[in-house]
JSON list of C-alpha atoms in Angstrom, two decimals:
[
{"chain": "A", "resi": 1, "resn": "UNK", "atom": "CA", "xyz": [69.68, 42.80, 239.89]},
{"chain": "A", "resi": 2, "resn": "UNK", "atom": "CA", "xyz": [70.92, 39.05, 239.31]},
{"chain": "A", "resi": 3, "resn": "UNK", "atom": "CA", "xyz": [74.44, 38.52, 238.50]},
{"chain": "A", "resi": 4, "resn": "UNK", "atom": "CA", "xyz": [74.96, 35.37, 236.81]},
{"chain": "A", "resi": 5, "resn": "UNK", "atom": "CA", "xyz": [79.00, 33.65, 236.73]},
{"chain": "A", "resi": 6, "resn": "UNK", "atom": "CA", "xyz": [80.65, 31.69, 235.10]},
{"chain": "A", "resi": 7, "resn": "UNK", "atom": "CA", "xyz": [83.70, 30.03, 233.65]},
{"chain": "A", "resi": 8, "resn": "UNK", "atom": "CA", "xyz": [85.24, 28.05, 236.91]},
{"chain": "A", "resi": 9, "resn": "UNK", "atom": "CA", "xyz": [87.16, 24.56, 236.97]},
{"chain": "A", "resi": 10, "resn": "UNK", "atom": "CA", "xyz": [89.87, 22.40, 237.52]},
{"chain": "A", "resi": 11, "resn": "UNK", "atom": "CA", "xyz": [93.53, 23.19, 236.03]},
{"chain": "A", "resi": 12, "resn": "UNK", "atom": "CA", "xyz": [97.05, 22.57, 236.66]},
{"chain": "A", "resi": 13, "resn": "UNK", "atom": "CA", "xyz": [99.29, 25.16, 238.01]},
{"chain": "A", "resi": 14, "resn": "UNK", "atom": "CA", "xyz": [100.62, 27.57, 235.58]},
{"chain": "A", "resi": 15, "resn": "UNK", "atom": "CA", "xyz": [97.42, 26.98, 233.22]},
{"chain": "A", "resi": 16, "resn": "UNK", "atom": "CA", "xyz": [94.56, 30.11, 232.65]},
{"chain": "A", "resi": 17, "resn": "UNK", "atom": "CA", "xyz": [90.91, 30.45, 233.52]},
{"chain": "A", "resi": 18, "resn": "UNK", "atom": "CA", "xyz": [88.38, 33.03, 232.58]},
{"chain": "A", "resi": 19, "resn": "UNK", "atom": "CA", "xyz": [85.52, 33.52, 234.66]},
{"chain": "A", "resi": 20, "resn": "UNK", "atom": "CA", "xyz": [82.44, 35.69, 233.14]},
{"chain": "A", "resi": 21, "resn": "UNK", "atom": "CA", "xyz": [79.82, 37.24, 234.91]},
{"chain": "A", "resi": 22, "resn": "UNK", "atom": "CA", "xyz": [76.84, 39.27, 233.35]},
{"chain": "A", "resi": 23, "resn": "UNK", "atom": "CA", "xyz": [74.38, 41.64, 235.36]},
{"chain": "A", "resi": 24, "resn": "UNK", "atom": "CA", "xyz": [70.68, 41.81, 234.59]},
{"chain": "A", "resi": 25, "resn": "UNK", "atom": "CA", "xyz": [68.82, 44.96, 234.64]},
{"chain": "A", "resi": 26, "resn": "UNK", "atom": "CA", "xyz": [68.77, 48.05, 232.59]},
{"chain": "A", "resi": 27, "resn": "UNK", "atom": "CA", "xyz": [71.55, 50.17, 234.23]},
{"chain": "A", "resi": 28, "resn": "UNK", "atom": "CA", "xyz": [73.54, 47.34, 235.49]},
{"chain": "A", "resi": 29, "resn": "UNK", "atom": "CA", "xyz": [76.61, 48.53, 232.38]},
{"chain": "A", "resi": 30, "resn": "UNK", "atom": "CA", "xyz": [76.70, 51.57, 235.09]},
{"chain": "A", "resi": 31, "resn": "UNK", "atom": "CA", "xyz": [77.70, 49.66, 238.05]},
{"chain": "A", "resi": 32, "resn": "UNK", "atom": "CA", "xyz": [80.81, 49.02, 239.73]},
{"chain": "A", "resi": 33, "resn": "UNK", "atom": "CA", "xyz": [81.63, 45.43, 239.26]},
{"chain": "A", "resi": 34, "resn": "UNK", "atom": "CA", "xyz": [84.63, 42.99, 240.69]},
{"chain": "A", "resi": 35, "resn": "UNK", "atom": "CA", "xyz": [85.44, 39.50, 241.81]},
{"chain": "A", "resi": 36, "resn": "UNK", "atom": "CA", "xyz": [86.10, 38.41, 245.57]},
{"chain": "A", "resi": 37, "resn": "UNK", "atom": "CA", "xyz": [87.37, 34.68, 246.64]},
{"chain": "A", "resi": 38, "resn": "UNK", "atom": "CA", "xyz": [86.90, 32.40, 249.56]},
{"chain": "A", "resi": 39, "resn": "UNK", "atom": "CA", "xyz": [88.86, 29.72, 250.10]},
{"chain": "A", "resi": 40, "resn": "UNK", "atom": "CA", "xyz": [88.19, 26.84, 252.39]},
{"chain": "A", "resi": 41, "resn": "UNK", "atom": "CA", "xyz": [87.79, 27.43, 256.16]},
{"chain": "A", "resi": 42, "resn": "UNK", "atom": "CA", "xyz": [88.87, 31.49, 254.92]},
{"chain": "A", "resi": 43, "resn": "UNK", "atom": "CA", "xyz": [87.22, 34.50, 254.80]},
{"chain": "A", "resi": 44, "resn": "UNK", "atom": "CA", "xyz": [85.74, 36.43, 251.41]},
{"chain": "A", "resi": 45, "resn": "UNK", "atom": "CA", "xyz": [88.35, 38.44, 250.05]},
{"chain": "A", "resi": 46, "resn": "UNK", "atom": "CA", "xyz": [88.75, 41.58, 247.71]},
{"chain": "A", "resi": 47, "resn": "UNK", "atom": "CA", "xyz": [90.44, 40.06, 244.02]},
{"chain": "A", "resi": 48, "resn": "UNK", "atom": "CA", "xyz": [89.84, 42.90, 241.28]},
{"chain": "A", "resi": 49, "resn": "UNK", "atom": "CA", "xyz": [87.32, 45.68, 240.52]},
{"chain": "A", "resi": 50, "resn": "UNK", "atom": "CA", "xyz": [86.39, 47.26, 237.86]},
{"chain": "A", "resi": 51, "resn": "UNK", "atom": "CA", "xyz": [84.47, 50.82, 236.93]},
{"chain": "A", "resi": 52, "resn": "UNK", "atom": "CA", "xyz": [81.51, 51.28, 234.89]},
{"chain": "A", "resi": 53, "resn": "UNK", "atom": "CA", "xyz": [83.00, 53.00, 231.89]},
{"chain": "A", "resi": 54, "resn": "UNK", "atom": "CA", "xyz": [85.13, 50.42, 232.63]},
{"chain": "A", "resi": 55, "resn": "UNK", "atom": "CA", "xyz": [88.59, 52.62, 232.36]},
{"chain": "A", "resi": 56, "resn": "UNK", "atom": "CA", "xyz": [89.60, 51.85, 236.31]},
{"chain": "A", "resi": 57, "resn": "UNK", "atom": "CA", "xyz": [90.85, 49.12, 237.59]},
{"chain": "A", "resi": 58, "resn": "UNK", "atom": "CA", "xyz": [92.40, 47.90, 241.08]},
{"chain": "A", "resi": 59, "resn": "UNK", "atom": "CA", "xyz": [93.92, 44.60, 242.06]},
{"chain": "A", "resi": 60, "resn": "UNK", "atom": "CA", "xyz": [94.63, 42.58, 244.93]},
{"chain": "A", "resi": 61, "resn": "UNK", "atom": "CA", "xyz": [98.50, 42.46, 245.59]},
{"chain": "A", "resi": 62, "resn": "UNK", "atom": "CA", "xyz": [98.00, 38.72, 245.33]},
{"chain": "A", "resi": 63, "resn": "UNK", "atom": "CA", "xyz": [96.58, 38.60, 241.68]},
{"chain": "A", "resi": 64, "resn": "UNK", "atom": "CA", "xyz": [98.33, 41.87, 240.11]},
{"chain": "A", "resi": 65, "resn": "UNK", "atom": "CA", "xyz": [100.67, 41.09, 236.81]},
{"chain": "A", "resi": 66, "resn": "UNK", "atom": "CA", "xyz": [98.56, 37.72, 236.67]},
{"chain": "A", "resi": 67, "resn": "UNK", "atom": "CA", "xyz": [94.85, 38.64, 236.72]},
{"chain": "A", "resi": 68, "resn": "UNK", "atom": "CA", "xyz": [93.43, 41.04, 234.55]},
{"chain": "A", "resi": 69, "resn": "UNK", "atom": "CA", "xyz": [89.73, 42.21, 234.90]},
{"chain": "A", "resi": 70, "resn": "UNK", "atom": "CA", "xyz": [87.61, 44.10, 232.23]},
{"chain": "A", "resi": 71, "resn": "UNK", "atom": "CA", "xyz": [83.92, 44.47, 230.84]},
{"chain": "A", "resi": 72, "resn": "UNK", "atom": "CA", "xyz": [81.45, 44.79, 228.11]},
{"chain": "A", "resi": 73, "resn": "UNK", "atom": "CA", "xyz": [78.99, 46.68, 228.96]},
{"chain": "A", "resi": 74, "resn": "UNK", "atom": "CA", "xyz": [77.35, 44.52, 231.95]},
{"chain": "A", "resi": 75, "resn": "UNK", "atom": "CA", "xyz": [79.64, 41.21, 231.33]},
{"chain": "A", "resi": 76, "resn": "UNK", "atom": "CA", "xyz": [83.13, 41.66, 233.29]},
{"chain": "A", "resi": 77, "resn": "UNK", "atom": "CA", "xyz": [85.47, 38.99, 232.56]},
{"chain": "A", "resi": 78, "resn": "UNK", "atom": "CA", "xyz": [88.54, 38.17, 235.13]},
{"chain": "A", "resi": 79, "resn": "UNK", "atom": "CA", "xyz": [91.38, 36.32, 232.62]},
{"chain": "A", "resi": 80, "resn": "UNK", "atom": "CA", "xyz": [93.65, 34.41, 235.19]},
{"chain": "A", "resi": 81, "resn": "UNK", "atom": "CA", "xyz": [97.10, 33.41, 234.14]},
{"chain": "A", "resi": 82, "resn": "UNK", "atom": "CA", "xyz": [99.84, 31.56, 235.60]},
{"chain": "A", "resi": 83, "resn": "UNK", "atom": "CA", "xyz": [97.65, 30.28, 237.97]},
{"chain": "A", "resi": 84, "resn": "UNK", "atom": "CA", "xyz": [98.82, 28.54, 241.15]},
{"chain": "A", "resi": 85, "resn": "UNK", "atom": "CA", "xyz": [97.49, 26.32, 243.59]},
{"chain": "A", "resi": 86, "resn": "UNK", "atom": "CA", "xyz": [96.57, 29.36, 245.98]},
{"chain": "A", "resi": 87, "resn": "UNK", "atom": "CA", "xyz": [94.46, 30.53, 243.77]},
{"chain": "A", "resi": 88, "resn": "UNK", "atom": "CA", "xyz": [91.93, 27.88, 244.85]},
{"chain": "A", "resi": 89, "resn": "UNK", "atom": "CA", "xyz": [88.89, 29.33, 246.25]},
{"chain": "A", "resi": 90, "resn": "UNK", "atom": "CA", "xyz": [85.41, 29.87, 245.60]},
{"chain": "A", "resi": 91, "resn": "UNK", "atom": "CA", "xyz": [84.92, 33.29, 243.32]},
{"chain": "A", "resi": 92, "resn": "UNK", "atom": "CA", "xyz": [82.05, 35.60, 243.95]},
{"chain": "A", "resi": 93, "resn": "UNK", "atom": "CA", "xyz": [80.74, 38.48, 241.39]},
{"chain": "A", "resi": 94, "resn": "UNK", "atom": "CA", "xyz": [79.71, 40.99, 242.59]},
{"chain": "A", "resi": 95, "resn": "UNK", "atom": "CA", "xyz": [78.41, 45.00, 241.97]},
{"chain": "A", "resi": 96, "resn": "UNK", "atom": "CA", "xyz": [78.03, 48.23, 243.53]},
{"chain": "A", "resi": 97, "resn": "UNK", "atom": "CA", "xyz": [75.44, 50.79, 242.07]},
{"chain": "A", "resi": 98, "resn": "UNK", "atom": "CA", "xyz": [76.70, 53.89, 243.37]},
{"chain": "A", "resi": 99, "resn": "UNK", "atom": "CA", "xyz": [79.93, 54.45, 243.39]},
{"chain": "A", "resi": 100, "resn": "UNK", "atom": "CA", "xyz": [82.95, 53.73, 241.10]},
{"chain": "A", "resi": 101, "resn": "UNK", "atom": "CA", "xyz": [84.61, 50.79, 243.24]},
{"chain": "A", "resi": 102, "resn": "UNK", "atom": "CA", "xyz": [83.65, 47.86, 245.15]},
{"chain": "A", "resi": 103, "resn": "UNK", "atom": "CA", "xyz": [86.77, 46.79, 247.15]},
{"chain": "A", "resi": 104, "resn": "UNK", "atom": "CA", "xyz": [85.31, 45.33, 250.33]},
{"chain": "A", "resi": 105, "resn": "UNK", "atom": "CA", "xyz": [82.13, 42.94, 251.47]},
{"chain": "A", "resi": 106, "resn": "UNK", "atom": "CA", "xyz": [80.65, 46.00, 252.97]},
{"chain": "A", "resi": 107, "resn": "UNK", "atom": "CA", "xyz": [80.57, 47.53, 249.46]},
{"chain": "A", "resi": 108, "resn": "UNK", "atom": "CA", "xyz": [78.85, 45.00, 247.72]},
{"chain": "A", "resi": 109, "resn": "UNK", "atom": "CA", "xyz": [75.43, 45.65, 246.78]},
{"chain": "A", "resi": 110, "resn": "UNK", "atom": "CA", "xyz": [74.67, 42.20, 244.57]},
{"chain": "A", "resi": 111, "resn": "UNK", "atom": "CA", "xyz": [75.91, 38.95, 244.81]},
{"chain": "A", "resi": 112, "resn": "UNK", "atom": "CA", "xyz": [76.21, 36.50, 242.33]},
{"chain": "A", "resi": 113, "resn": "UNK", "atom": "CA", "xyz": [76.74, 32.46, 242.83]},
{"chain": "A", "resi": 114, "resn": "UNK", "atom": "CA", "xyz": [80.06, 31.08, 243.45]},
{"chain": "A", "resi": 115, "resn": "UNK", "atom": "CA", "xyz": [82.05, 29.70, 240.72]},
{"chain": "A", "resi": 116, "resn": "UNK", "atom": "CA", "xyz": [84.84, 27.11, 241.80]},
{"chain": "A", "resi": 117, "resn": "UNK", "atom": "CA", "xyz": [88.30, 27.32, 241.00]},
{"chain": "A", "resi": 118, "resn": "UNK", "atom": "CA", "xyz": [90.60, 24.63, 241.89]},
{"chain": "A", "resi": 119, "resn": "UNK", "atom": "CA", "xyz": [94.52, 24.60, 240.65]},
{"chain": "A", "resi": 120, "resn": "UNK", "atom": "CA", "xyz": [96.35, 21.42, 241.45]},
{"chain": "A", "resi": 121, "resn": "UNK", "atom": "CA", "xyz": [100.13, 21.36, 241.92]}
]
């Protein structure tokens, strides 16, 4: 399974980002999918997850009201608004292929390549 993001860059507080990530293999629409972040000299942390029908979702306390997560069929999408600067951080992809949540870096089955964020103030 390769998970392939995208969608990162450089905006100004209070702008919007959508980052796009898209699993390759034939049950990958099944999997548990959801974004983690590291920022600098930080560890990886938990962001959003999503189901495989796609119906659940779960957010960081950190992101919730601003970030919303969802997929079509193996592409999962995480729409950030109202960014702000601490929302600067590397974000990871990833997927889970047997269960219905992927909430931790113990969970993670498949990661895909970092896509940068940066928000300046």
């Amino acid at each position: 399974v390769q998970l392939q993001a995208s969608g990162g860059g450089l905006v100004q507080a209070g702008a919007s980002l959508r980052l796009s990530c898209t699993a390759s293999g034939r049950t990958a629409s099944r999997y548990a999918m959801g974004w983690f972040r590291q920022a600098p000299g930080k560890e990886r942390r938990f962001v959003a997850d999503i189901d495989g029908s796609g119906t659940r979702t779960f957010y960081a306390d950190s992101v919730k009201g601003r970030f919303t997560i969802s997929r079509v069929k193996s592409t999962v999408y995480l729409q950030m608004n109202s960014l702000k600067p601490e929302d600067t951080a590397v974000y990871y992809c990833a997927a889970r292929t047997h269960y219905d949540n992927i909430r931790t870096i113990n969970a993670v089955d498949y990661w895909g390549q970092g896509t940068q964020v940066t928000v300046s103030s």
